[in-house]
Amino acid sequence: MPLWTLIGLLEGKQTAAWPLRDGEGGQAGFIGMPRYHPERCGEGCKACAEACPTHAITMRPADGGGERLEIDYGRCVVCQLCTEACPTQAMTPSSDWAFGVRRREDLIWQERSDSPSDAHAKARNGFRRSLHIRHVDAGSCNGCESDLQALNNPFYNLHRLGIFFTASPRFADLLLVTGPVTYAMLNPLRATYEAMPEPRWVMAVGTCAVSGGVAEGGYACGHGLEGVLPVDVYLPGCPPNPAAIIQALLMLLDRMPQRVRGGQLVE
Amino acid sequence: MTLSSDMQLLPEQLGDAASRLRDRGGRMQMVYAWYPEPDRLELRYVVTEPHQHAFGVWICKPQGAVPSLAGIWPLMSWYEREVTDLFGVDFHDHPQPQRLVLHEGVSPVRPPFDPNYPPGATLAAEPVKQTIPEIAGAQADVQLLPFGPVRADVVESAEFVFFYIGEAILHYQPRLFFKHRGMEKRFEGLPADRAVILAERVSGVGSVAHALAYCQAAEAAANCTVPPRALFLRVLLAELERLYNHLHYFGHLCHTTTLKVGEAEGKLLEERAKQLNSRLTGSRFLRNLLTAGGLRRDLSPEGWLGDELEKLRQDFSTYARRMENTGSHLDRLITTGKLGRDVAFDQGATGPVDRASGLDRDLRRDHPYAAYGQLPLSVAVRKDGDAHARAQVRMAETETSIALMQSALSLLPDGPVRADFAVRPRSEGLGWAESPRGTLFYAVHFDSGGKLARVKIKSPSFSNWRVFPYTVHETNMMDYAINEASFGLTIAGCDR
């Protein structure tokens, strides 16, 4: 019979240095949210808005008359159709994945970004070291679950950051929700939230949980957590890669800064 | 495959036709409904004829209730219940005429696929207990355990009901479809190309299989020929999907047998495979590549992917050999969750589950698509039907999958990856793929404006969830998690 423990020890450490130290964290080649370059937009062009399957890109009346693009990354399923439809490369593929934000408005592209809001920072101080998460699948495609499960593989090893998934909502600090919230999961989701002790936080993981995603508007789905539960961190993505989930969790704990404001990555 | 050679049947002829199909060694695949006109509903039965590449289609126009075929083909039970829930068609003499896809307690004003269903109306759920069979002679010591829909760990939502005494499970009933998103209806009205984005998001870990089956259905409807390079790259993508799914399976199976290092090793191999996916395509789930007519952009696997796959193959082969030599692991798998060949056939098992119970079926070989017809493929079959047989089939498939990718890489032709694709109005097509979990069908109908009028999705987990409880009744609690893991089920595709 193989000596599994010895084999495991001989394998050595397989865990990524990131986020404790610099490194690409296994995300090489990953294509994230499309990046918007308004200066390249063609006059009156609507190609990206017409290509977008989830109305993340829409035409809105501009202040000085005419129309302007509104880009809501909270609705983006990262399908890249806009980057292919755009004739002038105003929408380009990028590696921008660290899209966890505290305010929903920060997912909407803005010319000039507001300064960060750190109003909640103090309240969370007590949880800076450790966090227990109750995950609820409210009708996802299982893509988000697949990469949430990856967080506990040896490469990401979430435990080393003091973050744990827990079975009981009674032990949980954070409710992590995936999926567009189907009619049948609405009551179980609310019951789970009600069972959590205060203080409690909610994170919407994946574009479905943020805004409904591709299933939004059907007979069985709502608009994600919108109007269902108060959300503390929004993380769009389809699905968000494991590093993005870790970044958003550490951001909730004030151990990492929010990197996106006004729909743009800022350093 | 266009569905031109269809057979029209009257409702009263269905029973005879179904019996004859069984007698000549065919197989019933599914039934679905659609509205060719707002006031005319049609049922489509998809069947496998022995030794034929194309699938047969029976068309039936119901007048009132339609005879249920569940008595002849037990696997039809779930399809008929789904048609009743979503289209309001009655099947008479149905052995289990309860709600399936819509939960009990849901009372829509009209069936959701009725053309007069109010647009924008969302279903509401009243918490109602599901109908559970009574256990004859049940005494006070029979316990009822409802578990879910929110369960331990990061898992998909479903409720499992156990009747048990001590360790012994008397009866088990899963309640699925908490995750029913109404995805099939979301396709309606979409143009062919945009619908691929939706198909990729029906089942996350089956993104390629779903997109591929959809694209092939649309291409059949449009009579579109996909360029050779795209056909080989599609095989590569489909096998990369099988690879990370099967690696995940072993990590999870070791978790249930408490082989901790084996669990870590399996999950690490899965992570390596997903990172290869990301490096090759930009997506860990291989999304945003397939389109009707080929691929959206070319890929460059040449010169590096083969070496990476070979490293993965060597590490997997060592890992697999170790699992097969670990007594404590094997003790928990051998004889666990036995699925006999007859039950597997009658209840409609598919994929590795089917092949572990002695049924030698694989769409890649029997109904080749993409470039599979040009590549060597050996289909792994085991006869024991237990958890170990299911693991062994997947082990063999993992190695076959890497070998297939190496062949595809060595034969990969140059050239374009996308052909012009133009929808023909009022056309229809059937597409299929052998996903990591088995048979996946997409039936696609376009309307007079070239937009999608109906998309029916038959996912492999819909089939295998139907089968799974037969291996749980009269077993014990300790084996349950191991047995469930050995089936490798997902819920998103089943619930849609």
Tab-separated table of C-alpha atoms in Angstrom, chain B residues 35-417:
chain	number	residue	atom	x	y	z
B	35	TYR	CA	-44.992	25.160	-30.424
B	36	PRO	CA	-44.446	25.291	-34.228
B	37	GLU	CA	-47.375	27.768	-34.239
B	38	PRO	CA	-48.738	29.620	-31.215
B	39	ASP	CA	-51.850	27.421	-31.240
B	40	ARG	CA	-50.251	24.101	-32.232
B	41	LEU	CA	-48.145	21.996	-29.899
B	42	GLU	CA	-45.966	19.146	-31.058
B	43	LEU	CA	-44.181	16.367	-29.184
B	44	ARG	CA	-40.812	15.175	-30.470
B	45	TYR	CA	-39.493	11.763	-29.482
B	46	VAL	CA	-35.779	11.292	-30.168
B	47	VAL	CA	-34.719	7.662	-30.623
B	48	THR	CA	-31.577	5.682	-31.394
B	49	GLU	CA	-31.998	3.084	-34.106
B	50	PRO	CA	-29.529	0.193	-33.862
B	51	HIS	CA	-26.333	0.770	-35.893
B	52	GLN	CA	-27.508	4.063	-37.378
B	53	HIS	CA	-25.506	7.242	-37.193
B	54	ALA	CA	-28.505	9.561	-37.364
B	55	PHE	CA	-31.034	9.734	-34.569
B	56	GLY	CA	-34.670	9.094	-35.417
B	57	VAL	CA	-37.397	11.579	-34.556
B	58	TRP	CA	-41.063	10.799	-34.026
B	59	ILE	CA	-43.514	13.659	-34.246
B	60	CYS	CA	-46.791	13.458	-32.406
B	61	LYS	CA	-49.562	16.055	-32.293
B	62	PRO	CA	-51.456	15.464	-29.085
B	63	GLN	CA	-55.227	15.720	-29.013
B	64	GLY	CA	-56.004	15.711	-25.323
B	65	ALA	CA	-53.961	13.347	-23.192
B	66	VAL	CA	-51.129	11.291	-24.644
B	67	PRO	CA	-50.328	7.746	-23.496
B	68	SER	CA	-47.346	7.623	-21.169
B	69	LEU	CA	-44.442	5.505	-22.412
B	70	ALA	CA	-42.956	5.150	-18.928
B	71	GLY	CA	-44.343	1.629	-18.653
B	72	ILE	CA	-42.330	0.551	-21.714
B	73	TRP	CA	-39.350	2.867	-21.267
B	74	PRO	CA	-39.056	3.778	-17.549
B	75	LEU	CA	-36.508	6.498	-18.411
B	76	MET	CA	-39.323	8.431	-20.135
B	77	SER	CA	-41.010	9.142	-16.812
B	78	TRP	CA	-39.013	12.291	-16.051
B	79	TYR	CA	-39.235	13.697	-19.584
B	80	GLU	CA	-43.010	13.319	-19.558
B	81	ARG	CA	-43.314	14.950	-16.133
B	82	GLU	CA	-41.196	17.846	-17.381
B	83	VAL	CA	-43.456	18.305	-20.436
B	84	THR	CA	-46.489	18.285	-18.135
B	85	ASP	CA	-44.954	20.908	-15.827
B	86	LEU	CA	-43.702	23.268	-18.519
B	87	PHE	CA	-46.232	22.759	-21.345
B	88	GLY	CA	-49.327	21.431	-19.573
B	89	VAL	CA	-49.561	18.239	-21.664
B	90	ASP	CA	-51.271	15.352	-19.842
B	91	PHE	CA	-49.858	11.849	-20.093
B	92	HIS	CA	-52.389	9.220	-19.088
B	93	ASP	CA	-51.455	6.158	-17.058
B	94	HIS	CA	-48.293	7.863	-15.847
B	95	PRO	CA	-46.873	5.818	-12.937
B	96	GLN	CA	-45.746	8.893	-10.984
B	97	PRO	CA	-47.882	11.855	-12.007
B	98	GLN	CA	-46.284	14.400	-9.666
B	99	ARG	CA	-44.522	17.663	-10.268
B	100	LEU	CA	-40.844	17.387	-11.174
B	101	VAL	CA	-39.266	20.516	-12.673
B	102	LEU	CA	-41.672	22.924	-10.992
B	103	HIS	CA	-41.990	22.280	-7.304
B	104	GLU	CA	-45.214	21.252	-5.654
B	105	GLY	CA	-46.921	24.331	-4.312
B	106	VAL	CA	-46.054	26.408	-7.381
B	107	SER	CA	-49.170	27.425	-9.245
B	108	PRO	CA	-48.355	29.398	-12.403
B	109	VAL	CA	-51.304	31.061	-14.146
B	110	ARG	CA	-50.295	29.083	-17.241
B	111	PRO	CA	-47.522	26.595	-17.980
B	112	PRO	CA	-44.341	28.678	-18.445
B	113	PHE	CA	-43.861	27.613	-22.107
B	114	ASP	CA	-47.463	28.376	-23.083
B	115	PRO	CA	-47.320	31.130	-25.746
B	116	ASN	CA	-49.823	33.078	-23.629
B	117	TYR	CA	-47.736	32.942	-20.451
B	118	PRO	CA	-47.674	36.547	-19.220
B	119	PRO	CA	-44.291	38.089	-20.137
B	120	GLY	CA	-42.237	39.084	-17.134
B	121	ALA	CA	-44.252	36.971	-14.683
B	122	THR	CA	-41.977	35.229	-12.219
B	123	LEU	CA	-42.974	32.067	-10.402
B	124	ALA	CA	-43.470	32.218	-6.665
B	125	ALA	CA	-42.798	29.289	-4.373
B	126	GLU	CA	-44.995	28.410	-1.451
B	127	PRO	CA	-43.108	26.110	0.877
B	128	VAL	CA	-44.922	22.814	0.320
B	129	LYS	CA	-43.544	19.410	1.182
B	130	GLN	CA	-42.997	17.081	-1.732
B	131	THR	CA	-45.032	13.917	-2.178
B	132	ILE	CA	-43.109	11.065	-0.628
B	133	PRO	CA	-44.195	7.446	-0.949
B	134	GLU	CA	-45.449	5.851	2.246
B	135	ILE	CA	-43.335	3.072	3.621
B	136	ALA	CA	-45.610	0.074	4.137
B	137	GLY	CA	-45.744	-1.056	7.771
B	138	ALA	CA	-43.482	1.811	8.848
B	139	GLN	CA	-43.085	1.911	12.600
B	140	ALA	CA	-41.985	4.698	14.878
B	141	ASP	CA	-38.338	3.667	14.565
B	142	VAL	CA	-38.257	4.655	10.869
B	143	GLN	CA	-36.689	8.102	10.849
B	144	LEU	CA	-37.135	10.729	8.181
B	145	LEU	CA	-34.136	12.945	7.419
B	146	PRO	CA	-34.637	15.848	5.034
B	147	PHE	CA	-31.224	17.272	4.121
B	148	GLY	CA	-30.921	20.494	2.146
B	149	PRO	CA	-31.415	22.414	-0.056
B	150	VAL	CA	-28.597	24.305	1.727
B	151	ARG	CA	-26.118	21.570	2.672
B	152	ALA	CA	-22.615	21.411	4.119
B	153	ASP	CA	-19.514	22.457	2.133
B	154	VAL	CA	-19.490	24.348	-1.154
B	155	VAL	CA	-22.029	22.306	-3.071
B	156	GLU	CA	-24.949	22.812	-5.387
B	157	SER	CA	-28.429	23.175	-3.927
B	158	ALA	CA	-30.721	20.147	-3.706
B	159	GLU	CA	-32.733	18.436	-0.991
B	160	PHE	CA	-32.240	14.772	-0.154
B	161	VAL	CA	-34.803	12.852	1.851
B	162	PHE	CA	-33.775	9.665	3.638
B	163	PHE	CA	-36.016	7.137	5.379
B	164	TYR	CA	-33.722	5.198	7.651
B	165	ILE	CA	-33.392	2.953	10.673
B	166	GLY	CA	-30.062	3.398	12.411
B	167	GLU	CA	-27.466	3.085	9.644
B	168	ALA	CA	-29.783	1.441	7.122
B	169	ILE	CA	-31.408	3.538	4.410
B	170	LEU	CA	-34.852	2.193	3.496
B	171	HIS	CA	-35.728	4.743	0.878
B	172	TYR	CA	-34.066	7.772	-0.647
B	173	GLN	CA	-35.636	10.548	-2.667
B	174	PRO	CA	-33.719	13.521	-4.029
B	175	ARG	CA	-35.659	16.714	-4.629
B	176	LEU	CA	-33.935	18.593	-7.402
B	177	PHE	CA	-34.839	21.632	-9.511
B	178	PHE	CA	-34.282	24.221	-6.784
B	179	LYS	CA	-31.864	25.607	-9.362
B	180	HIS	CA	-34.349	25.626	-12.220
B	181	ARG	CA	-33.575	28.907	-13.997
B	182	GLY	CA	-35.856	28.409	-17.007
B	183	MET	CA	-32.766	28.455	-19.218
B	184	GLU	CA	-34.412	26.828	-22.248
B	185	LYS	CA	-36.886	29.658	-22.484
B	186	ARG	CA	-34.086	32.242	-22.261
B	187	PHE	CA	-32.903	31.046	-25.695
B	188	GLU	CA	-36.174	32.008	-27.374
B	189	GLY	CA	-35.918	35.023	-29.630
B	190	LEU	CA	-32.103	35.080	-29.602
B	191	PRO	CA	-30.011	35.097	-32.783
B	192	ALA	CA	-27.986	31.922	-33.339
B	193	ASP	CA	-24.556	33.342	-32.453
B	194	ARG	CA	-25.500	35.064	-29.218
B	195	ALA	CA	-27.206	31.907	-27.934
B	196	VAL	CA	-23.811	30.197	-27.627
B	197	ILE	CA	-23.020	32.489	-24.680
B	198	LEU	CA	-26.152	31.156	-22.989
B	199	ALA	CA	-25.383	27.502	-23.827
B	200	GLU	CA	-21.935	27.895	-22.237
B	201	ARG	CA	-23.602	29.015	-19.026
B	202	VAL	CA	-26.146	26.212	-18.622
B	203	SER	CA	-23.632	24.000	-16.830
B	204	GLY	CA	-20.328	25.642	-15.917
B	205	VAL	CA	-18.229	22.488	-15.838
B	206	GLY	CA	-19.860	21.406	-19.115
B	207	SER	CA	-19.393	24.735	-20.927
B	208	VAL	CA	-17.680	23.188	-23.967
B	209	ALA	CA	-20.034	20.220	-24.285
B	210	HIS	CA	-23.097	22.465	-24.100
B	211	ALA	CA	-21.730	25.022	-26.542
B	212	LEU	CA	-20.597	22.240	-28.879
B	213	ALA	CA	-23.929	20.393	-28.894
B	214	TYR	CA	-25.728	23.694	-29.433
B	215	CYS	CA	-23.404	24.795	-32.268
B	216	GLN	CA	-23.677	21.420	-33.964
B	217	ALA	CA	-27.469	21.607	-33.789
B	218	ALA	CA	-27.459	25.112	-35.279
B	219	GLU	CA	-24.936	24.055	-37.942
B	220	ALA	CA	-27.125	21.064	-38.842
B	221	ALA	CA	-30.097	23.404	-39.216
B	222	ALA	CA	-28.094	25.814	-41.373
B	223	ASN	CA	-26.334	23.074	-43.340
B	224	CYS	CA	-23.035	24.711	-42.427
B	225	THR	CA	-19.689	22.936	-42.888
B	226	VAL	CA	-17.108	23.712	-40.217
B	227	PRO	CA	-13.441	24.044	-41.335
B	228	PRO	CA	-11.147	21.088	-40.450
B	229	ARG	CA	-8.893	23.036	-38.063
B	230	ALA	CA	-11.925	24.076	-36.025
B	231	LEU	CA	-13.133	20.464	-35.878
B	232	PHE	CA	-9.810	19.313	-34.402
B	233	LEU	CA	-9.633	22.243	-31.992
B	234	ARG	CA	-13.177	21.402	-30.864
B	235	VAL	CA	-11.985	17.885	-29.982
B	236	LEU	CA	-9.078	19.410	-28.069
B	237	LEU	CA	-11.395	21.698	-26.088
B	238	ALA	CA	-13.917	18.934	-25.387
B	239	GLU	CA	-11.173	16.621	-24.101
B	240	LEU	CA	-9.586	19.366	-21.970
B	241	GLU	CA	-13.010	19.703	-20.381
B	242	ARG	CA	-13.191	15.949	-19.758
B	243	LEU	CA	-9.696	16.040	-18.279
B	244	TYR	CA	-10.308	18.645	-15.574
B	245	ASN	CA	-13.728	17.156	-14.764
B	246	HIS	CA	-12.346	13.648	-14.321
B	247	LEU	CA	-9.411	14.923	-12.241
B	248	HIS	CA	-11.880	16.774	-10.022
B	249	TYR	CA	-13.838	13.532	-9.702
B	250	PHE	CA	-10.870	11.666	-8.199
B	251	GLY	CA	-10.058	14.438	-5.746
B	252	HIS	CA	-13.662	14.419	-4.575
B	253	LEU	CA	-13.903	10.631	-4.452
B	254	CYS	CA	-10.769	10.487	-2.253
B	255	HIS	CA	-12.381	13.138	-0.037
B	256	THR	CA	-15.331	10.804	0.610
B	257	THR	CA	-13.083	7.794	1.292
B	258	THR	CA	-11.000	10.074	3.608
B	259	LEU	CA	-7.829	9.532	1.622
B	260	LYS	CA	-6.535	13.014	2.432
B	261	VAL	CA	-3.338	13.110	0.392
B	262	GLY	CA	-5.182	11.497	-2.505
B	263	GLU	CA	-7.758	14.268	-2.266
B	264	ALA	CA	-5.078	16.972	-2.301
B	265	GLU	CA	-3.291	15.305	-5.214
B	266	GLY	CA	-6.483	15.020	-7.306
B	267	LYS	CA	-7.445	18.631	-6.650
B	268	LEU	CA	-3.949	19.824	-7.469
B	269	LEU	CA	-4.011	17.954	-10.784
B	270	GLU	CA	-7.405	19.514	-11.508
B	271	GLU	CA	-5.960	22.958	-10.774
B	272	ARG	CA	-3.048	22.315	-13.119
B	273	ALA	CA	-5.493	21.297	-15.860
B	274	LYS	CA	-7.600	24.417	-15.298
B	275	GLN	CA	-4.502	26.606	-15.473
B	276	LEU	CA	-3.633	24.966	-18.795
B	277	ASN	CA	-7.154	25.837	-19.969
B	278	SER	CA	-6.588	29.427	-18.928
B	279	ARG	CA	-3.209	29.612	-20.644
B	280	LEU	CA	-4.630	28.197	-23.869
B	281	THR	CA	-7.965	30.026	-24.021
B	282	GLY	CA	-8.056	32.756	-21.339
B	283	SER	CA	-10.820	30.888	-19.508
B	284	ARG	CA	-10.472	28.178	-16.866
B	285	PHE	CA	-13.775	26.784	-18.158
B	286	LEU	CA	-12.801	27.060	-21.851
B	287	ARG	CA	-15.569	29.568	-22.481
B	288	ASN	CA	-15.983	32.224	-25.164
B	289	LEU	CA	-14.494	30.243	-28.046
B	290	LEU	CA	-17.124	28.155	-29.763
B	291	THR	CA	-19.546	29.681	-32.218
B	292	ALA	CA	-21.924	28.449	-34.882
B	293	GLY	CA	-19.627	27.860	-37.878
B	294	GLY	CA	-16.450	27.023	-35.951
B	295	LEU	CA	-14.437	28.973	-33.389
B	296	ARG	CA	-14.457	32.700	-32.610
B	297	ARG	CA	-10.669	32.835	-32.774
B	298	ASP	CA	-7.772	30.545	-33.462
B	299	LEU	CA	-5.728	28.916	-30.701
B	300	SER	CA	-2.012	28.208	-30.558
B	301	PRO	CA	-1.502	24.900	-28.787
B	302	GLU	CA	1.391	24.025	-31.071
B	303	GLY	CA	4.778	23.583	-29.466
B	304	TRP	CA	3.808	23.583	-25.773
B	305	LEU	CA	0.482	21.991	-24.917
B	306	GLY	CA	1.599	18.471	-25.876
B	307	ASP	CA	4.526	18.592	-23.421
B	308	GLU	CA	2.340	19.910	-20.610
B	309	LEU	CA	-0.219	17.177	-21.236
B	310	GLU	CA	2.491	14.525	-21.190
B	311	LYS	CA	3.679	15.754	-17.765
B	312	LEU	CA	0.111	15.671	-16.521
B	313	ARG	CA	-0.361	12.162	-17.943
B	314	GLN	CA	2.699	10.827	-16.135
B	315	ASP	CA	1.624	12.344	-12.831
B	316	PHE	CA	-1.929	11.112	-13.263
B	317	SER	CA	-0.794	7.623	-14.094
B	318	THR	CA	1.281	7.437	-10.884
B	319	TYR	CA	-1.640	8.854	-8.906
B	320	ALA	CA	-4.105	6.375	-10.425
B	321	ARG	CA	-1.804	3.440	-9.725
B	322	ARG	CA	-1.513	4.505	-6.096
B	323	MET	CA	-5.285	4.747	-5.680
B	324	GLU	CA	-5.675	1.301	-7.209
B	325	ASN	CA	-3.173	-0.065	-4.685
B	326	THR	CA	-4.729	1.466	-1.599
B	327	GLY	CA	-6.790	-1.117	0.278
B	328	SER	CA	-8.654	1.309	2.523
B	329	HIS	CA	-9.787	3.306	-0.536
B	330	LEU	CA	-10.797	0.256	-2.560
B	331	ASP	CA	-12.640	-1.317	0.392
B	332	ARG	CA	-14.959	1.653	0.383
B	333	LEU	CA	-15.581	1.494	-3.377
B	334	ILE	CA	-15.897	-2.185	-4.210
B	335	THR	CA	-19.552	-3.383	-4.029
B	336	THR	CA	-20.691	0.137	-3.066
B	337	GLY	CA	-23.686	1.556	-4.940
B	338	LYS	CA	-24.171	-1.318	-7.344
B	339	LEU	CA	-26.059	-0.464	-10.509
B	340	GLY	CA	-27.088	-3.475	-12.572
B	341	ARG	CA	-27.012	-3.434	-16.342
B	342	ASP	CA	-30.791	-3.756	-16.689
B	343	VAL	CA	-31.600	-0.915	-14.324
B	344	ALA	CA	-28.928	1.225	-16.009
B	345	PHE	CA	-30.554	0.601	-19.396
B	346	ASP	CA	-34.197	0.909	-18.323
B	347	GLN	CA	-33.748	4.049	-16.241
B	348	GLY	CA	-31.533	5.719	-18.817
B	349	ALA	CA	-28.057	5.871	-17.238
B	350	THR	CA	-25.461	7.565	-19.397
B	351	GLY	CA	-21.751	8.241	-19.699
B	352	PRO	CA	-19.197	6.640	-17.366
B	353	VAL	CA	-22.064	5.465	-15.096
B	354	ASP	CA	-23.610	3.563	-17.994
B	355	ARG	CA	-20.293	2.141	-19.179
B	356	ALA	CA	-19.407	0.955	-15.653
B	357	SER	CA	-22.558	-1.175	-15.721
B	358	GLY	CA	-21.561	-3.012	-18.885
B	359	LEU	CA	-23.277	-0.857	-21.508
B	360	ASP	CA	-20.876	-0.112	-24.332
B	361	ARG	CA	-22.064	3.260	-25.605
B	362	ASP	CA	-20.159	6.439	-26.432
B	363	LEU	CA	-21.426	9.124	-28.782
B	364	ARG	CA	-17.873	9.959	-29.861
B	365	ARG	CA	-17.582	6.506	-31.435
B	366	ASP	CA	-21.205	5.586	-32.201
B	367	HIS	CA	-22.358	8.946	-33.570
B	368	PRO	CA	-19.069	10.728	-34.325
B	369	TYR	CA	-19.011	14.520	-34.475
B	370	ALA	CA	-16.279	17.196	-34.757
B	371	ALA	CA	-13.080	15.298	-35.717
B	372	TYR	CA	-13.742	12.196	-33.584
B	373	GLY	CA	-14.367	10.068	-36.681
B	374	GLN	CA	-10.725	10.630	-37.702
B	375	LEU	CA	-9.152	9.812	-34.349
B	376	PRO	CA	-8.547	6.488	-32.618
B	377	LEU	CA	-10.781	5.992	-29.584
B	378	SER	CA	-11.083	3.027	-27.263
B	379	VAL	CA	-14.173	3.018	-25.068
B	380	ALA	CA	-13.639	1.781	-21.514
B	381	VAL	CA	-16.352	-0.563	-20.235
B	382	ARG	CA	-16.616	-2.375	-16.887
B	383	LYS	CA	-19.247	-4.866	-15.798
B	384	ASP	CA	-19.370	-4.656	-11.997
B	385	GLY	CA	-21.541	-1.527	-11.796
B	386	ASP	CA	-20.150	-0.475	-8.398
B	387	ALA	CA	-18.355	2.683	-7.285
B	388	HIS	CA	-15.020	1.098	-8.128
B	389	ALA	CA	-16.122	0.274	-11.687
B	390	ARG	CA	-17.293	3.872	-12.143
B	391	ALA	CA	-13.917	5.147	-10.922
B	392	GLN	CA	-12.049	2.710	-13.169
B	393	VAL	CA	-13.998	3.793	-16.249
B	394	ARG	CA	-13.069	7.400	-15.526
B	395	MET	CA	-9.442	6.457	-14.947
B	396	ALA	CA	-9.253	4.780	-18.339
B	397	GLU	CA	-11.088	7.711	-19.925
B	398	THR	CA	-8.639	10.216	-18.464
B	399	GLU	CA	-5.746	8.435	-20.155
B	400	THR	CA	-7.707	7.984	-23.410
B	401	SER	CA	-8.580	11.653	-23.320
B	402	ILE	CA	-4.933	12.739	-23.148
B	403	ALA	CA	-4.057	10.269	-25.930
B	404	LEU	CA	-6.886	11.715	-28.049
B	405	MET	CA	-5.554	15.234	-27.506
B	406	GLN	CA	-2.054	14.169	-28.502
B	407	SER	CA	-3.438	12.631	-31.721
B	408	ALA	CA	-5.499	15.727	-32.405
B	409	LEU	CA	-2.426	17.936	-31.852
B	410	SER	CA	-0.296	15.832	-34.193
B	411	LEU	CA	-2.959	15.909	-36.925
B	412	LEU	CA	-4.025	19.529	-36.358
B	413	PRO	CA	-4.370	21.057	-39.840
B	414	ASP	CA	-3.705	24.703	-40.711
B	415	GLY	CA	-6.395	26.907	-42.105
B	416	PRO	CA	-9.355	29.026	-41.094
B	417	VAL	CA	-11.351	28.217	-37.963
